[in-house]
Amino acid sequence: MTAAGPLAHAGHGTAGPTWLPLFPVVLLAGGYLLAAIRDPRGWDHRRTASWLVGCALLVVAVGPLAPLSDDPRGHMAQHLLLGMLAPLGLVLAAPVTLLLRVAPPPVRRSIGRLLRARALHLLAHPATAALLTTGGLALVLLTPLYAAAERHPVLHHAVHLHYLAAGYLFAWSVAGPDPAPRRPGLAVRVGALLAASAGHAVLAKYLYAQAGTLPPGLVDADPEAFRSAAQLMYYGGDLTELLLAVALFTTWYQSRRPRRRPRPRPRPKVVIKRFASPEDGSLTQTS
Protein backbone atom coordinates (compact mmCIF):
# COMPACT_ATOMS: atom_id res chain seq x y z
CA MET A 1 0.00 0.00 0.00
CA THR A 2 1.66 3.19 -1.09
CA ALA A 3 0.74 6.67 -2.14
CA ALA A 4 -0.90 6.88 -5.51
CA GLY A 5 -3.42 9.55 -6.33
CA PRO A 6 -5.61 10.47 -9.26
CA LEU A 7 -3.79 13.62 -10.24
CA ALA A 8 -5.19 15.05 -13.42
CA HIS A 9 -2.83 17.86 -14.26
CA ALA A 10 -3.80 19.32 -17.59
CA GLY A 11 -0.95 19.99 -19.95
CA HIS A 12 1.76 18.06 -18.14
CA GLY A 13 1.88 15.45 -20.84
CA THR A 14 3.26 18.04 -23.24
CA ALA A 15 5.31 20.20 -20.87
CA GLY A 16 9.03 19.74 -21.49
CA PRO A 17 10.84 16.92 -23.27
CA THR A 18 8.88 13.70 -22.85
CA TRP A 19 12.07 11.62 -22.82
CA LEU A 20 13.66 13.48 -19.89
CA PRO A 21 12.05 11.40 -17.09
CA LEU A 22 13.14 8.22 -18.88
CA PHE A 23 16.84 9.07 -18.55
CA PRO A 24 17.15 8.32 -14.79
CA VAL A 25 15.29 5.04 -15.28
CA VAL A 26 17.73 3.95 -17.98
CA LEU A 27 20.62 4.81 -15.65
CA LEU A 28 19.07 2.74 -12.85
CA ALA A 29 18.61 -0.28 -15.11
CA GLY A 30 22.08 -0.03 -16.62
CA GLY A 31 23.82 0.49 -13.29
CA TYR A 32 22.11 -2.52 -11.73
CA LEU A 33 22.97 -4.76 -14.69
CA LEU A 34 26.61 -3.67 -14.55
CA ALA A 35 26.79 -4.40 -10.82
CA ALA A 36 25.15 -7.81 -11.29
CA ILE A 37 27.73 -8.72 -13.95
CA ARG A 38 30.58 -7.63 -11.68
CA ASP A 39 29.41 -9.74 -8.74
CA PRO A 40 32.20 -12.32 -8.30
CA ARG A 41 29.90 -14.83 -6.60
CA GLY A 42 27.18 -14.63 -9.21
CA TRP A 43 23.99 -12.65 -8.70
CA ASP A 44 20.53 -14.21 -8.58
CA HIS A 45 18.85 -13.78 -11.97
CA ARG A 46 15.46 -13.53 -10.27
CA ARG A 47 16.62 -10.39 -8.48
CA THR A 48 17.78 -8.92 -11.77
CA ALA A 49 14.45 -9.74 -13.40
CA SER A 50 12.59 -8.05 -10.53
CA TRP A 51 14.66 -4.89 -10.94
CA LEU A 52 14.08 -4.79 -14.69
CA VAL A 53 10.33 -5.28 -14.19
CA GLY A 54 10.29 -2.37 -11.75
CA CYS A 55 12.19 -0.19 -14.20
CA ALA A 56 9.84 -1.22 -17.02
CA LEU A 57 6.84 -0.15 -14.92
CA LEU A 58 8.51 3.21 -14.33
CA VAL A 59 9.06 3.60 -18.06
CA VAL A 60 5.38 2.91 -18.72
CA ALA A 61 4.35 5.39 -16.02
CA VAL A 62 6.49 8.30 -17.24
CA GLY A 63 6.37 7.38 -20.94
CA PRO A 64 3.19 6.06 -22.61
CA LEU A 65 0.90 7.15 -19.78
CA ALA A 66 2.30 10.68 -19.53
CA PRO A 67 0.22 12.10 -22.43
CA LEU A 68 -2.96 10.87 -20.67
CA SER A 69 -2.72 13.51 -17.94
CA ASP A 70 -6.02 15.08 -19.03
CA ASP A 71 -7.84 11.85 -18.12
CA PRO A 72 -7.83 11.21 -14.34
CA ARG A 73 -8.17 7.48 -14.96
CA GLY A 74 -5.01 7.44 -17.02
CA HIS A 75 -3.25 9.51 -14.38
CA MET A 76 -4.48 7.13 -11.69
CA ALA A 77 -2.92 4.22 -13.56
CA GLN A 78 0.29 6.24 -13.82
CA HIS A 79 0.42 6.85 -10.09
CA LEU A 80 -0.46 3.27 -9.21
CA LEU A 81 2.62 2.23 -11.17
CA LEU A 82 4.85 4.93 -9.67
CA GLY A 83 3.81 4.57 -6.07
CA MET A 84 2.87 0.91 -5.73
CA LEU A 85 3.89 -1.66 -8.30
CA ALA A 86 7.26 -0.31 -9.45
CA PRO A 87 8.63 0.17 -5.90
CA LEU A 88 7.75 -3.42 -5.03
CA GLY A 89 9.72 -4.74 -8.00
CA LEU A 90 12.70 -2.54 -7.16
CA VAL A 91 12.70 -3.51 -3.48
CA LEU A 92 12.55 -7.26 -4.17
CA ALA A 93 15.66 -6.88 -6.35
CA ALA A 94 17.74 -6.22 -3.19
CA PRO A 95 19.88 -3.40 -4.67
CA VAL A 96 21.60 -2.59 -1.37
CA THR A 97 22.77 -6.19 -0.98
CA LEU A 98 24.13 -6.14 -4.51
CA LEU A 99 25.93 -2.87 -3.87
CA LEU A 100 27.50 -4.26 -0.71
CA ARG A 101 28.85 -7.21 -2.70
CA VAL A 102 30.49 -5.23 -5.50
CA ALA A 103 31.41 -1.88 -3.91
CA PRO A 104 34.91 -1.17 -2.53
CA PRO A 105 35.44 -1.33 1.25
CA PRO A 106 35.11 2.45 1.89
CA VAL A 107 31.71 2.48 0.17
CA ARG A 108 30.56 -0.59 2.11
CA ARG A 109 31.55 1.05 5.39
CA SER A 110 29.62 4.19 4.46
CA ILE A 111 26.54 2.12 3.63
CA GLY A 112 26.87 0.29 6.94
CA ARG A 113 27.00 3.57 8.86
CA LEU A 114 23.95 4.80 6.97
CA LEU A 115 21.98 1.64 7.75
CA ARG A 116 22.82 2.02 11.45
CA ALA A 117 21.86 5.70 11.61
CA ARG A 118 19.03 6.54 14.01
CA ALA A 119 17.41 8.89 11.52
CA LEU A 120 17.07 6.07 9.00
CA HIS A 121 15.67 3.75 11.66
CA LEU A 122 12.94 6.28 12.41
CA LEU A 123 12.26 7.04 8.75
CA ALA A 124 12.23 3.37 7.72
CA HIS A 125 9.97 2.21 10.53
CA PRO A 126 6.85 0.65 8.96
CA ALA A 127 4.57 3.05 10.83
CA THR A 128 6.50 6.10 9.61
CA ALA A 129 6.65 4.80 6.05
CA ALA A 130 2.92 4.06 6.07
CA LEU A 131 2.22 7.60 7.25
CA LEU A 132 4.40 9.02 4.46
CA THR A 133 2.52 7.06 1.80
CA THR A 134 -1.10 7.49 2.84
CA GLY A 135 -0.54 10.84 4.55
CA GLY A 136 1.31 12.25 1.57
CA LEU A 137 -1.46 11.14 -0.74
CA ALA A 138 -4.14 12.69 1.48
CA LEU A 139 -2.14 15.93 1.66
CA VAL A 140 -2.14 16.17 -2.14
CA LEU A 141 -5.79 15.26 -2.70
CA LEU A 142 -7.39 17.12 0.19
CA THR A 143 -5.46 20.41 -0.03
CA PRO A 144 -4.75 22.98 -2.79
CA LEU A 145 -1.44 21.22 -3.43
CA TYR A 146 -3.18 19.22 -6.14
CA ALA A 147 -4.21 22.34 -8.06
CA ALA A 148 -0.79 23.92 -7.51
CA ALA A 149 0.94 20.87 -8.99
CA GLU A 150 -1.38 21.20 -11.98
CA ARG A 151 -0.05 24.67 -12.70
CA HIS A 152 3.64 24.01 -12.00
CA PRO A 153 5.35 21.12 -13.83
CA VAL A 154 8.32 21.14 -11.42
CA LEU A 155 6.01 20.61 -8.46
CA HIS A 156 4.17 17.96 -10.45
CA HIS A 157 7.38 15.97 -10.95
CA ALA A 158 8.31 16.52 -7.30
CA VAL A 159 5.01 14.91 -6.28
CA HIS A 160 5.82 11.98 -8.58
CA LEU A 161 9.21 11.62 -6.93
CA HIS A 162 7.61 11.65 -3.49
CA TYR A 163 5.23 8.88 -4.50
CA LEU A 164 8.08 6.74 -5.77
CA ALA A 165 10.35 7.38 -2.78
CA ALA A 166 7.58 6.84 -0.23
CA GLY A 167 6.43 3.69 -2.00
CA TYR A 168 9.96 2.28 -2.04
CA LEU A 169 10.51 3.12 1.62
CA PHE A 170 7.28 1.45 2.66
CA ALA A 171 7.89 -1.71 0.62
CA TRP A 172 11.45 -1.94 1.98
CA SER A 173 10.36 -1.46 5.60
CA VAL A 174 7.65 -4.11 5.28
CA ALA A 175 9.03 -6.80 2.97
CA GLY A 176 12.47 -5.79 1.73
CA PRO A 177 15.15 -8.51 1.55
CA ASP A 178 17.91 -5.92 1.96
CA PRO A 179 19.56 -5.53 5.38
CA ALA A 180 17.60 -3.30 7.74
CA PRO A 181 19.04 -3.11 11.28
CA ARG A 182 16.43 -2.96 14.05
CA ARG A 183 13.63 -3.86 11.67
CA PRO A 184 10.47 -4.60 13.72
CA GLY A 185 9.02 -8.08 13.89
CA LEU A 186 6.38 -9.64 11.73
CA ALA A 187 3.43 -8.44 13.86
CA VAL A 188 4.44 -4.76 13.58
CA ARG A 189 4.96 -4.99 9.82
CA VAL A 190 1.64 -6.75 9.26
CA GLY A 191 -0.09 -4.15 11.41
CA ALA A 192 1.49 -1.32 9.40
CA LEU A 193 0.41 -2.95 6.14
CA LEU A 194 -3.16 -3.36 7.37
CA ALA A 195 -3.29 0.22 8.65
CA ALA A 196 -1.95 1.61 5.38
CA SER A 197 -4.40 -0.51 3.40
CA ALA A 198 -7.31 0.71 5.50
CA GLY A 199 -6.22 4.33 5.14
CA HIS A 200 -5.89 3.94 1.39
CA ALA A 201 -9.36 2.40 1.11
CA VAL A 202 -10.97 5.10 3.25
CA LEU A 203 -9.32 7.82 1.21
CA ALA A 204 -10.49 6.24 -2.06
CA LYS A 205 -14.07 6.03 -0.77
CA TYR A 206 -13.98 9.60 0.47
CA LEU A 207 -12.67 10.79 -2.87
CA TYR A 208 -15.48 8.90 -4.61
CA ALA A 209 -18.12 10.40 -2.35
CA GLN A 210 -16.75 13.96 -2.55
CA ALA A 211 -15.68 13.93 -6.19
CA GLY A 212 -17.77 17.04 -6.82
CA THR A 213 -15.74 19.17 -4.39
CA LEU A 214 -12.29 17.55 -4.43
CA PRO A 215 -9.51 18.34 -4.99
CA PRO A 216 -9.80 21.96 -3.74
CA GLY A 217 -9.04 24.71 -6.21
CA LEU A 218 -9.19 22.52 -9.32
CA VAL A 219 -10.58 24.26 -12.41
CA ASP A 220 -12.87 22.38 -14.83
CA ALA A 221 -13.08 19.26 -12.65
CA ASP A 222 -14.95 16.22 -13.95
CA PRO A 223 -16.69 14.49 -11.01
CA GLU A 224 -17.59 11.35 -12.96
CA ALA A 225 -14.06 10.90 -14.20
CA PHE A 226 -12.73 11.31 -10.66
CA ARG A 227 -15.21 8.76 -9.37
CA SER A 228 -13.87 6.29 -11.93
CA ALA A 229 -10.34 7.19 -10.89
CA ALA A 230 -11.26 6.61 -7.24
CA GLN A 231 -12.57 3.15 -8.12
CA LEU A 232 -9.32 2.35 -9.91
CA MET A 233 -7.44 3.61 -6.89
CA TYR A 234 -9.50 1.39 -4.58
CA TYR A 235 -9.32 -1.88 -6.52
CA GLY A 236 -5.83 -1.32 -7.87
CA GLY A 237 -4.65 -0.67 -4.33
CA ASP A 238 -6.17 -3.96 -3.16
CA LEU A 239 -4.18 -5.85 -5.80
CA THR A 240 -0.87 -4.24 -4.95
CA GLU A 241 -1.45 -4.66 -1.22
CA LEU A 242 -2.05 -8.36 -1.79
CA LEU A 243 1.22 -8.62 -3.70
CA LEU A 244 3.03 -6.79 -0.92
CA ALA A 245 1.54 -9.16 1.67
CA VAL A 246 2.75 -12.15 -0.34
CA ALA A 247 6.22 -10.61 -0.54
CA LEU A 248 6.17 -9.94 3.22
CA PHE A 249 5.39 -13.51 4.22
CA THR A 250 7.76 -14.94 1.61
CA THR A 251 10.63 -12.83 2.88
CA TRP A 252 9.80 -13.68 6.48
CA TYR A 253 9.64 -17.40 5.72
CA GLN A 254 12.98 -17.35 3.94
CA SER A 255 14.60 -15.52 6.86
CA ARG A 256 13.26 -18.12 9.31
CA ARG A 257 14.25 -21.14 7.24
CA PRO A 258 17.48 -22.71 8.49
CA ARG A 259 20.35 -22.40 6.11
CA ARG A 260 21.88 -25.52 4.71
CA ARG A 261 25.38 -26.12 5.92
CA PRO A 262 27.87 -27.39 3.38
CA ARG A 263 28.59 -31.07 3.75
CA PRO A 264 32.06 -31.87 5.07
CA ARG A 265 34.39 -33.36 2.57
CA PRO A 266 34.95 -37.11 3.06
CA ARG A 267 38.31 -37.99 4.50
CA PRO A 268 40.58 -40.07 2.28
CA LYS A 269 40.40 -43.74 3.10
CA VAL A 270 43.45 -45.29 4.67
CA VAL A 271 44.56 -48.28 2.63
CA ILE A 272 46.04 -51.00 4.79
CA LYS A 273 48.39 -53.37 3.04
CA ARG A 274 49.19 -56.76 4.46
CA PHE A 275 52.07 -58.80 3.31
CA ALA A 276 54.13 -61.70 4.62
CA SER A 277 57.59 -61.04 5.96
CA PRO A 278 60.10 -62.88 3.85
CA GLU A 279 62.11 -63.67 6.97
CA ASP A 280 59.68 -65.52 9.20
CA GLY A 281 56.44 -65.58 7.21
CA SER A 282 54.61 -63.37 9.76
CA LEU A 283 52.01 -60.85 8.60
CA THR A 284 52.98 -57.19 8.61
CA GLN A 285 50.56 -54.30 7.96
CA THR A 286 51.26 -50.77 6.88
CA SER A 287 49.25 -47.81 5.59
mmCIF file with all atom_site columns, N, CA and C in Angstrom, residues 7 9 137-152 155 159 213-219:
data_model
loop_
_atom_site.group_PDB
_atom_site.id
_atom_site.type_symbol
_atom_site.label_atom_id
_atom_site.label_alt_id
_atom_site.label_comp_id
_atom_site.label_asym_id
_atom_site.label_entity_id
_atom_site.label_seq_id
_atom_site.pdbx_PDB_ins_code
_atom_site.Cartn_x
_atom_site.Cartn_y
_atom_site.Cartn_z
_atom_site.occupancy
_atom_site.B_iso_or_equiv
_atom_site.pdbx_formal_charge
_atom_site.auth_seq_id
_atom_site.auth_comp_id
_atom_site.auth_asym_id
_atom_site.auth_atom_id
_atom_site.pdbx_PDB_model_num
ATOM 1  N N  . LEU A 1 7   ? -4.124  12.252 -9.907  1.00 0.00 ? 7   LEU A N  1
ATOM 2  C CA . LEU A 1 7   ? -3.792  13.619 -10.241 1.00 0.00 ? 7   LEU A CA 1
ATOM 3  C C  . LEU A 1 7   ? -4.029  13.848 -11.721 1.00 0.00 ? 7   LEU A C  1
ATOM 4  N N  . HIS A 1 9   ? -3.431  16.557 -14.041 1.00 0.00 ? 9   HIS A N  1
ATOM 5  C CA . HIS A 1 9   ? -2.834  17.860 -14.264 1.00 0.00 ? 9   HIS A CA 1
ATOM 6  C C  . HIS A 1 9   ? -2.838  18.150 -15.755 1.00 0.00 ? 9   HIS A C  1
ATOM 7  N N  . LEU A 1 137 ? -0.387  11.181 0.248   1.00 0.00 ? 137 LEU A N  1
ATOM 8  C CA . LEU A 1 137 ? -1.458  11.144 -0.743  1.00 0.00 ? 137 LEU A CA 1
ATOM 9  C C  . LEU A 1 137 ? -2.640  11.996 -0.296  1.00 0.00 ? 137 LEU A C  1
ATOM 10 N N  . ALA A 1 138 ? -3.027  11.882 0.969   1.00 0.00 ? 138 ALA A N  1
ATOM 11 C CA . ALA A 1 138 ? -4.137  12.688 1.483   1.00 0.00 ? 138 ALA A CA 1
ATOM 12 C C  . ALA A 1 138 ? -3.809  14.172 1.426   1.00 0.00 ? 138 ALA A C  1
ATOM 13 N N  . LEU A 1 139 ? -2.550  14.521 1.705   1.00 0.00 ? 139 LEU A N  1
ATOM 14 C CA . LEU A 1 139 ? -2.142  15.926 1.659   1.00 0.00 ? 139 LEU A CA 1
ATOM 15 C C  . LEU A 1 139 ? -2.317  16.497 0.253   1.00 0.00 ? 139 LEU A C  1
ATOM 16 N N  . VAL A 1 140 ? -2.008  15.691 -0.760  1.00 0.00 ? 140 VAL A N  1
ATOM 17 C CA . VAL A 1 140 ? -2.138  16.165 -2.141  1.00 0.00 ? 140 VAL A CA 1
ATOM 18 C C  . VAL A 1 140 ? -3.603  16.303 -2.529  1.00 0.00 ? 140 VAL A C  1
ATOM 19 N N  . LEU A 1 141 ? -4.408  15.292 -2.206  1.00 0.00 ? 141 LEU A N  1
ATOM 20 C CA . LEU A 1 141 ? -5.788  15.263 -2.696  1.00 0.00 ? 141 LEU A CA 1
ATOM 21 C C  . LEU A 1 141 ? -6.738  16.151 -1.905  1.00 0.00 ? 141 LEU A C  1
ATOM 22 N N  . LEU A 1 142 ? -6.446  16.396 -0.654  1.00 0.00 ? 142 LEU A N  1
ATOM 23 C CA . LEU A 1 142 ? -7.389  17.124 0.190   1.00 0.00 ? 142 LEU A CA 1
ATOM 24 C C  . LEU A 1 142 ? -6.985  18.575 0.434   1.00 0.00 ? 142 LEU A C  1
ATOM 25 N N  . THR A 1 143 ? -5.927  19.039 -0.193  1.00 0.00 ? 143 THR A N  1
ATOM 26 C CA . THR A 1 143 ? -5.460  20.410 -0.032  1.00 0.00 ? 143 THR A CA 1
ATOM 27 C C  . THR A 1 143 ? -5.258  21.039 -1.416  1.00 0.00 ? 143 THR A C  1
ATOM 28 N N  . PRO A 1 144 ? -5.011  22.341 -1.489  1.00 0.00 ? 144 PRO A N  1
ATOM 29 C CA . PRO A 1 144 ? -4.745  22.984 -2.789  1.00 0.00 ? 144 PRO A CA 1
ATOM 30 C C  . PRO A 1 144 ? -3.442  22.551 -3.450  1.00 0.00 ? 144 PRO A C  1
ATOM 31 N N  . LEU A 1 145 ? -2.676  21.682 -2.810  1.00 0.00 ? 145 LEU A N  1
ATOM 32 C CA . LEU A 1 145 ? -1.437  21.218 -3.427  1.00 0.00 ? 145 LEU A CA 1
ATOM 33 C C  . LEU A 1 145 ? -1.694  20.548 -4.763  1.00 0.00 ? 145 LEU A C  1
ATOM 34 N N  . TYR A 1 146 ? -2.804  19.871 -4.880  1.00 0.00 ? 146 TYR A N  1
ATOM 35 C CA . TYR A 1 146 ? -3.177  19.224 -6.141  1.00 0.00 ? 146 TYR A CA 1
ATOM 36 C C  . TYR A 1 146 ? -3.277  20.244 -7.276  1.00 0.00 ? 146 TYR A C  1
ATOM 37 N N  . ALA A 1 147 ? -4.039  21.313 -7.035  1.00 0.00 ? 147 ALA A N  1
ATOM 38 C CA . ALA A 1 147 ? -4.210  22.339 -8.060  1.00 0.00 ? 147 ALA A CA 1
ATOM 39 C C  . ALA A 1 147 ? -2.903  23.061 -8.345  1.00 0.00 ? 147 ALA A C  1
ATOM 40 N N  . ALA A 1 148 ? -2.074  23.258 -7.305  1.00 0.00 ? 148 ALA A N  1
ATOM 41 C CA . ALA A 1 148 ? -0.790  23.921 -7.514  1.00 0.00 ? 148 ALA A CA 1
ATOM 42 C C  . ALA A 1 148 ? 0.128   23.075 -8.385  1.00 0.00 ? 148 ALA A C  1
ATOM 43 N N  . ALA A 1 149 ? 0.123   21.762 -8.162  1.00 0.00 ? 149 ALA A N  1
ATOM 44 C CA . ALA A 1 149 ? 0.937   20.874 -8.990  1.00 0.00 ? 149 ALA A CA 1
ATOM 45 C C  . ALA A 1 149 ? 0.447   20.849 -10.426 1.00 0.00 ? 149 ALA A C  1
ATOM 46 N N  . GLU A 1 150 ? -0.843  21.133 -10.627 1.00 0.00 ? 150 GLU A N  1
ATOM 47 C CA . GLU A 1 150 ? -1.382  21.195 -11.983 1.00 0.00 ? 150 GLU A CA 1
ATOM 48 C C  . GLU A 1 150 ? -0.814  22.378 -12.757 1.00 0.00 ? 150 GLU A C  1
ATOM 49 N N  . ARG A 1 151 ? -0.542  23.453 -12.042 1.00 0.00 ? 151 ARG A N  1
ATOM 50 C CA . ARG A 1 151 ? -0.054  24.667 -12.703 1.00 0.00 ? 151 ARG A CA 1
ATOM 51 C C  . ARG A 1 151 ? 1.456   24.700 -12.838 1.00 0.00 ? 151 ARG A C  1
ATOM 52 N N  . HIS A 1 152 ? 2.181   23.940 -12.011 1.00 0.00 ? 152 HIS A N  1
ATOM 53 C CA . HIS A 1 152 ? 3.644   24.012 -12.003 1.00 0.00 ? 152 HIS A CA 1
ATOM 54 C C  . HIS A 1 152 ? 4.220   22.624 -12.297 1.00 0.00 ? 152 HIS A C  1
ATOM 55 N N  . LEU A 1 155 ? 6.689   21.152 -9.633  1.00 0.00 ? 155 LEU A N  1
ATOM 56 C CA . LEU A 1 155 ? 6.007   20.605 -8.462  1.00 0.00 ? 155 LEU A CA 1
ATOM 57 C C  . LEU A 1 155 ? 5.331   19.281 -8.798  1.00 0.00 ? 155 LEU A C  1
ATOM 58 N N  . VAL A 1 159 ? 6.024   15.786 -6.862  1.00 0.00 ? 159 VAL A N  1
ATOM 59 C CA . VAL A 1 159 ? 5.008   14.911 -6.284  1.00 0.00 ? 159 VAL A CA 1
ATOM 60 C C  . VAL A 1 159 ? 5.213   13.475 -6.772  1.00 0.00 ? 159 VAL A C  1
ATOM 61 N N  . THR A 1 213 ? -16.402 18.055 -5.076  1.00 0.00 ? 213 THR A N  1
ATOM 62 C CA . THR A 1 213 ? -15.738 19.173 -4.391  1.00 0.00 ? 213 THR A CA 1
ATOM 63 C C  . THR A 1 213 ? -14.239 18.995 -4.254  1.00 0.00 ? 213 THR A C  1
ATOM 64 N N  . LEU A 1 214 ? -13.726 17.822 -4.565  1.00 0.00 ? 214 LEU A N  1
ATOM 65 C CA . LEU A 1 214 ? -12.293 17.548 -4.428  1.00 0.00 ? 214 LEU A CA 1
ATOM 66 C C  . LEU A 1 214 ? -11.674 17.339 -5.807  1.00 0.00 ? 214 LEU A C  1
ATOM 67 N N  . PRO A 1 215 ? -10.402 17.630 -5.915  1.00 0.00 ? 215 PRO A N  1
ATOM 68 C CA . PRO A 1 215 ? -9.515  18.344 -4.991  1.00 0.00 ? 215 PRO A CA 1
ATOM 69 C C  . PRO A 1 215 ? -9.823  19.841 -4.958  1.00 0.00 ? 215 PRO A C  1
ATOM 70 N N  . PRO A 1 216 ? -9.493  20.532 -3.852  1.00 0.00 ? 216 PRO A N  1
ATOM 71 C CA . PRO A 1 216 ? -9.805  21.960 -3.738  1.00 0.00 ? 216 PRO A CA 1
ATOM 72 C C  . PRO A 1 216 ? -9.027  22.793 -4.751  1.00 0.00 ? 216 PRO A C  1
ATOM 73 N N  . GLY A 1 217 ? -9.692  23.773 -5.309  1.00 0.00 ? 217 GLY A N  1
ATOM 74 C CA . GLY A 1 217 ? -9.036  24.706 -6.208  1.00 0.00 ? 217 GLY A CA 1
ATOM 75 C C  . GLY A 1 217 ? -8.853  24.221 -7.626  1.00 0.00 ? 217 GLY A C  1
ATOM 76 N N  . LEU A 1 218 ? -9.368  23.053 -7.978  1.00 0.00 ? 218 LEU A N  1
ATOM 77 C CA . LEU A 1 218 ? -9.193  22.517 -9.320  1.00 0.00 ? 218 LEU A CA 1
ATOM 78 C C  . LEU A 1 218 ? -10.201 23.169 -10.265 1.00 0.00 ? 218 LEU A C  1
ATOM 79 N N  . VAL A 1 219 ? -9.740  23.626 -11.409 1.00 0.00 ? 219 VAL A N  1
ATOM 80 C CA . VAL A 1 219 ? -10.583 24.258 -12.408 1.00 0.00 ? 219 VAL A CA 1
ATOM 81 C C  . VAL A 1 219 ? -11.040 23.202 -13.414 1.00 0.00 ? 219 VAL A C  1
#
